[in-house]
Amino acid sequence: MTGAEIRAEIGGEGDGEDDAPASSFTLDTDRQIYHENFNMDNLWRLLKEKPDEVELERRLLAEQWFVLRARRPGVRVRSLAQAYGLESLQDYLRRSTAWIDDLRGPG
């Protein structure tokens, strides 16, 4: 979704001419969710070596997930986590589903 689409949704055409007044703010979406399986050793190493760049925002113990968040602008959580060998929850689920499907076989 672009800014023009958002402006059009609130009453203008998205061309800046008759758009409704808007506030400006920064939305930090540089967070990633990870499953704890096979990730914890690499997580602790990442947090120890890059404490000014990323932080463990939240652990969801029942789900065995954690949320990793950038601590400052310009830090890309996904890229940094991949460099440390962390597999995102999305990638983990995709890989696990493919593995189970392969075990089931055709049909």
PDB file of C-alpha atoms in Angstrom:
ATOM      1  CA  MET A   1       0.000   0.000   0.000  1.00  0.00           C
ATOM      2  CA  THR A   2       1.325   3.425  -0.893  1.00  0.00           C
ATOM      3  CA  GLY A   3       0.800   6.805   0.699  1.00  0.00           C
ATOM      4  CA  ALA A   4      -1.408   7.796  -2.251  1.00  0.00           C
ATOM      5  CA  GLU A   5      -3.668   4.816  -1.592  1.00  0.00           C
ATOM      6  CA  ILE A   6      -3.955   5.759   2.073  1.00  0.00           C
ATOM      7  CA  ARG A   7      -4.775   9.395   1.236  1.00  0.00           C
ATOM      8  CA  ALA A   8      -7.405   8.269  -1.267  1.00  0.00           C
ATOM      9  CA  GLU A   9      -9.006   6.087   1.401  1.00  0.00           C
ATOM     10  CA  ILE A  10      -9.478   9.083   3.717  1.00  0.00           C
ATOM     11  CA  GLY A  11     -11.222  11.250   1.158  1.00  0.00           C
ATOM     12  CA  GLY A  12      -8.862  12.629  -1.469  1.00  0.00           C
ATOM     13  CA  GLU A  13      -7.723  11.391  -4.832  1.00  0.00           C
ATOM     14  CA  GLY A  14      -4.199  10.753  -3.604  1.00  0.00           C
ATOM     15  CA  ASP A  15      -2.829  13.464  -5.887  1.00  0.00           C
ATOM     16  CA  GLY A  16      -2.179  15.986  -3.118  1.00  0.00           C
ATOM     17  CA  GLU A  17      -4.700  18.532  -4.433  1.00  0.00           C
ATOM     18  CA  ASP A  18      -7.809  17.893  -2.344  1.00  0.00           C
ATOM     19  CA  ASP A  19      -6.576  15.291   0.094  1.00  0.00           C
ATOM     20  CA  ALA A  20      -7.666  15.474   3.693  1.00  0.00           C
ATOM     21  CA  PRO A  21      -5.036  16.887   6.056  1.00  0.00           C
ATOM     22  CA  ALA A  22      -2.721  14.183   7.301  1.00  0.00           C
ATOM     23  CA  SER A  23      -0.288  13.814  10.145  1.00  0.00           C
ATOM     24  CA  SER A  24       3.213  12.572   9.593  1.00  0.00           C
ATOM     25  CA  PHE A  25       4.671   9.812  11.735  1.00  0.00           C
ATOM     26  CA  THR A  26       7.169   6.999  11.546  1.00  0.00           C
ATOM     27  CA  LEU A  27       5.919   3.452  11.837  1.00  0.00           C
ATOM     28  CA  ASP A  28       8.663   1.044  12.846  1.00  0.00           C
ATOM     29  CA  THR A  29       7.812  -2.310  11.325  1.00  0.00           C
ATOM     30  CA  ASP A  30      11.305  -3.772  11.359  1.00  0.00           C
ATOM     31  CA  ARG A  31      10.440  -6.696  13.568  1.00  0.00           C
ATOM     32  CA  GLN A  32      10.575 -10.395  12.862  1.00  0.00           C
ATOM     33  CA  ILE A  33       9.073 -13.395  14.620  1.00  0.00           C
ATOM     34  CA  TYR A  34      11.183 -16.507  15.139  1.00  0.00           C
ATOM     35  CA  HIS A  35      10.503 -19.971  16.486  1.00  0.00           C
ATOM     36  CA  GLU A  36      12.783 -21.008  19.325  1.00  0.00           C
ATOM     37  CA  ASN A  37      13.639 -24.379  17.746  1.00  0.00           C
ATOM     38  CA  PHE A  38      17.255 -24.348  16.556  1.00  0.00           C
ATOM     39  CA  ASN A  39      17.509 -20.558  16.940  1.00  0.00           C
ATOM     40  CA  MET A  40      18.339 -19.889  20.580  1.00  0.00           C
ATOM     41  CA  ASP A  41      22.141 -20.303  20.485  1.00  0.00           C
ATOM     42  CA  ASN A  42      22.358 -17.996  17.472  1.00  0.00           C
ATOM     43  CA  LEU A  43      19.948 -15.537  19.103  1.00  0.00           C
ATOM     44  CA  TRP A  44      22.073 -15.214  22.261  1.00  0.00           C
ATOM     45  CA  ARG A  45      25.206 -14.762  20.132  1.00  0.00           C
ATOM     46  CA  LEU A  46      23.510 -12.048  18.033  1.00  0.00           C
ATOM     47  CA  LEU A  47      22.264 -10.190  21.117  1.00  0.00           C
ATOM     48  CA  LYS A  48      25.705 -10.364  22.727  1.00  0.00           C
ATOM     49  CA  GLU A  49      27.567  -9.175  19.627  1.00  0.00           C
ATOM     50  CA  LYS A  50      25.060  -6.545  18.389  1.00  0.00           C
ATOM     51  CA  PRO A  51      23.383  -5.111  21.530  1.00  0.00           C
ATOM     52  CA  ASP A  52      23.051  -1.630  20.008  1.00  0.00           C
ATOM     53  CA  GLU A  53      21.378  -2.909  16.829  1.00  0.00           C
ATOM     54  CA  VAL A  54      18.733  -5.451  17.867  1.00  0.00           C
ATOM     55  CA  GLU A  55      16.846  -6.481  20.965  1.00  0.00           C
ATOM     56  CA  LEU A  56      14.612  -9.289  22.087  1.00  0.00           C
ATOM     57  CA  GLU A  57      11.308  -7.450  22.244  1.00  0.00           C
ATOM     58  CA  ARG A  58       9.126 -10.280  23.493  1.00  0.00           C
ATOM     59  CA  ARG A  59       9.095 -14.010  24.149  1.00  0.00           C
ATOM     60  CA  LEU A  60       5.887 -15.953  23.673  1.00  0.00           C
ATOM     61  CA  LEU A  61       6.635 -18.962  25.828  1.00  0.00           C
ATOM     62  CA  ALA A  62       3.501 -21.000  25.085  1.00  0.00           C
ATOM     63  CA  GLU A  63       4.110 -20.731  21.336  1.00  0.00           C
ATOM     64  CA  GLN A  64       7.904 -20.971  21.676  1.00  0.00           C
ATOM     65  CA  TRP A  65       8.271 -17.830  19.569  1.00  0.00           C
ATOM     66  CA  PHE A  66      10.206 -14.631  20.081  1.00  0.00           C
ATOM     67  CA  VAL A  67      10.106 -11.198  18.462  1.00  0.00           C
ATOM     68  CA  LEU A  68      13.344  -9.549  17.429  1.00  0.00           C
ATOM     69  CA  ARG A  69      13.296  -5.770  16.919  1.00  0.00           C
ATOM     70  CA  ALA A  70      15.688  -3.191  15.489  1.00  0.00           C
ATOM     71  CA  ARG A  71      16.927  -0.742  18.102  1.00  0.00           C
ATOM     72  CA  ARG A  72      17.694   2.063  15.661  1.00  0.00           C
ATOM     73  CA  PRO A  73      16.768   3.203  12.153  1.00  0.00           C
ATOM     74  CA  GLY A  74      18.643   1.581   9.318  1.00  0.00           C
ATOM     75  CA  VAL A  75      19.080  -1.777  11.026  1.00  0.00           C
ATOM     76  CA  ARG A  76      17.439  -4.592   9.066  1.00  0.00           C
ATOM     77  CA  VAL A  77      16.458  -7.322  11.503  1.00  0.00           C
ATOM     78  CA  ARG A  78      15.856  -9.973   8.864  1.00  0.00           C
ATOM     79  CA  SER A  79      19.241  -9.486   7.173  1.00  0.00           C
ATOM     80  CA  LEU A  80      21.141  -9.385  10.441  1.00  0.00           C
ATOM     81  CA  ALA A  81      19.330 -12.437  11.804  1.00  0.00           C
ATOM     82  CA  GLN A  82      20.010 -14.383   8.600  1.00  0.00           C
ATOM     83  CA  ALA A  83      23.699 -13.525   8.896  1.00  0.00           C
ATOM     84  CA  TYR A  84      23.620 -15.126  12.352  1.00  0.00           C
ATOM     85  CA  GLY A  85      21.812 -18.219  11.097  1.00  0.00           C
ATOM     86  CA  LEU A  86      18.362 -17.491  12.520  1.00  0.00           C
ATOM     87  CA  GLU A  87      15.393 -18.856  10.598  1.00  0.00           C
ATOM     88  CA  SER A  88      12.250 -16.692  10.720  1.00  0.00           C
ATOM     89  CA  LEU A  89       8.962 -18.219  11.821  1.00  0.00           C
ATOM     90  CA  GLN A  90       7.586 -17.774   8.299  1.00  0.00           C
ATOM     91  CA  ASP A  91      10.539 -19.637   6.769  1.00  0.00           C
ATOM     92  CA  TYR A  92      10.381 -22.302   9.491  1.00  0.00           C
ATOM     93  CA  LEU A  93       6.674 -22.937   8.847  1.00  0.00           C
ATOM     94  CA  ARG A  94       7.207 -23.034   5.082  1.00  0.00           C
ATOM     95  CA  ARG A  95      10.082 -25.510   5.424  1.00  0.00           C
ATOM     96  CA  SER A  96       8.220 -27.680   7.948  1.00  0.00           C
ATOM     97  CA  THR A  97       5.101 -27.799   5.776  1.00  0.00           C
ATOM     98  CA  ALA A  98       7.133 -28.810   2.711  1.00  0.00           C
ATOM     99  CA  TRP A  99       8.905 -31.517   4.726  1.00  0.00           C
ATOM    100  CA  ILE A 100       5.590 -32.949   5.998  1.00  0.00           C
ATOM    101  CA  ASP A 101       4.092 -32.818   2.496  1.00  0.00           C
ATOM    102  CA  ASP A 102       7.107 -34.732   1.155  1.00  0.00           C
ATOM    103  CA  LEU A 103       6.653 -37.400   3.837  1.00  0.00           C
ATOM    104  CA  ARG A 104       3.008 -37.812   2.880  1.00  0.00           C
ATOM    105  CA  GLY A 105       3.923 -38.407  -0.730  1.00  0.00           C
ATOM    106  CA  PRO A 106       1.771 -37.809  -3.799  1.00  0.00           C
ATOM    107  CA  GLY A 107      -1.985 -37.895  -3.650  1.00  0.00           C
TER     108      GLY A 107
END
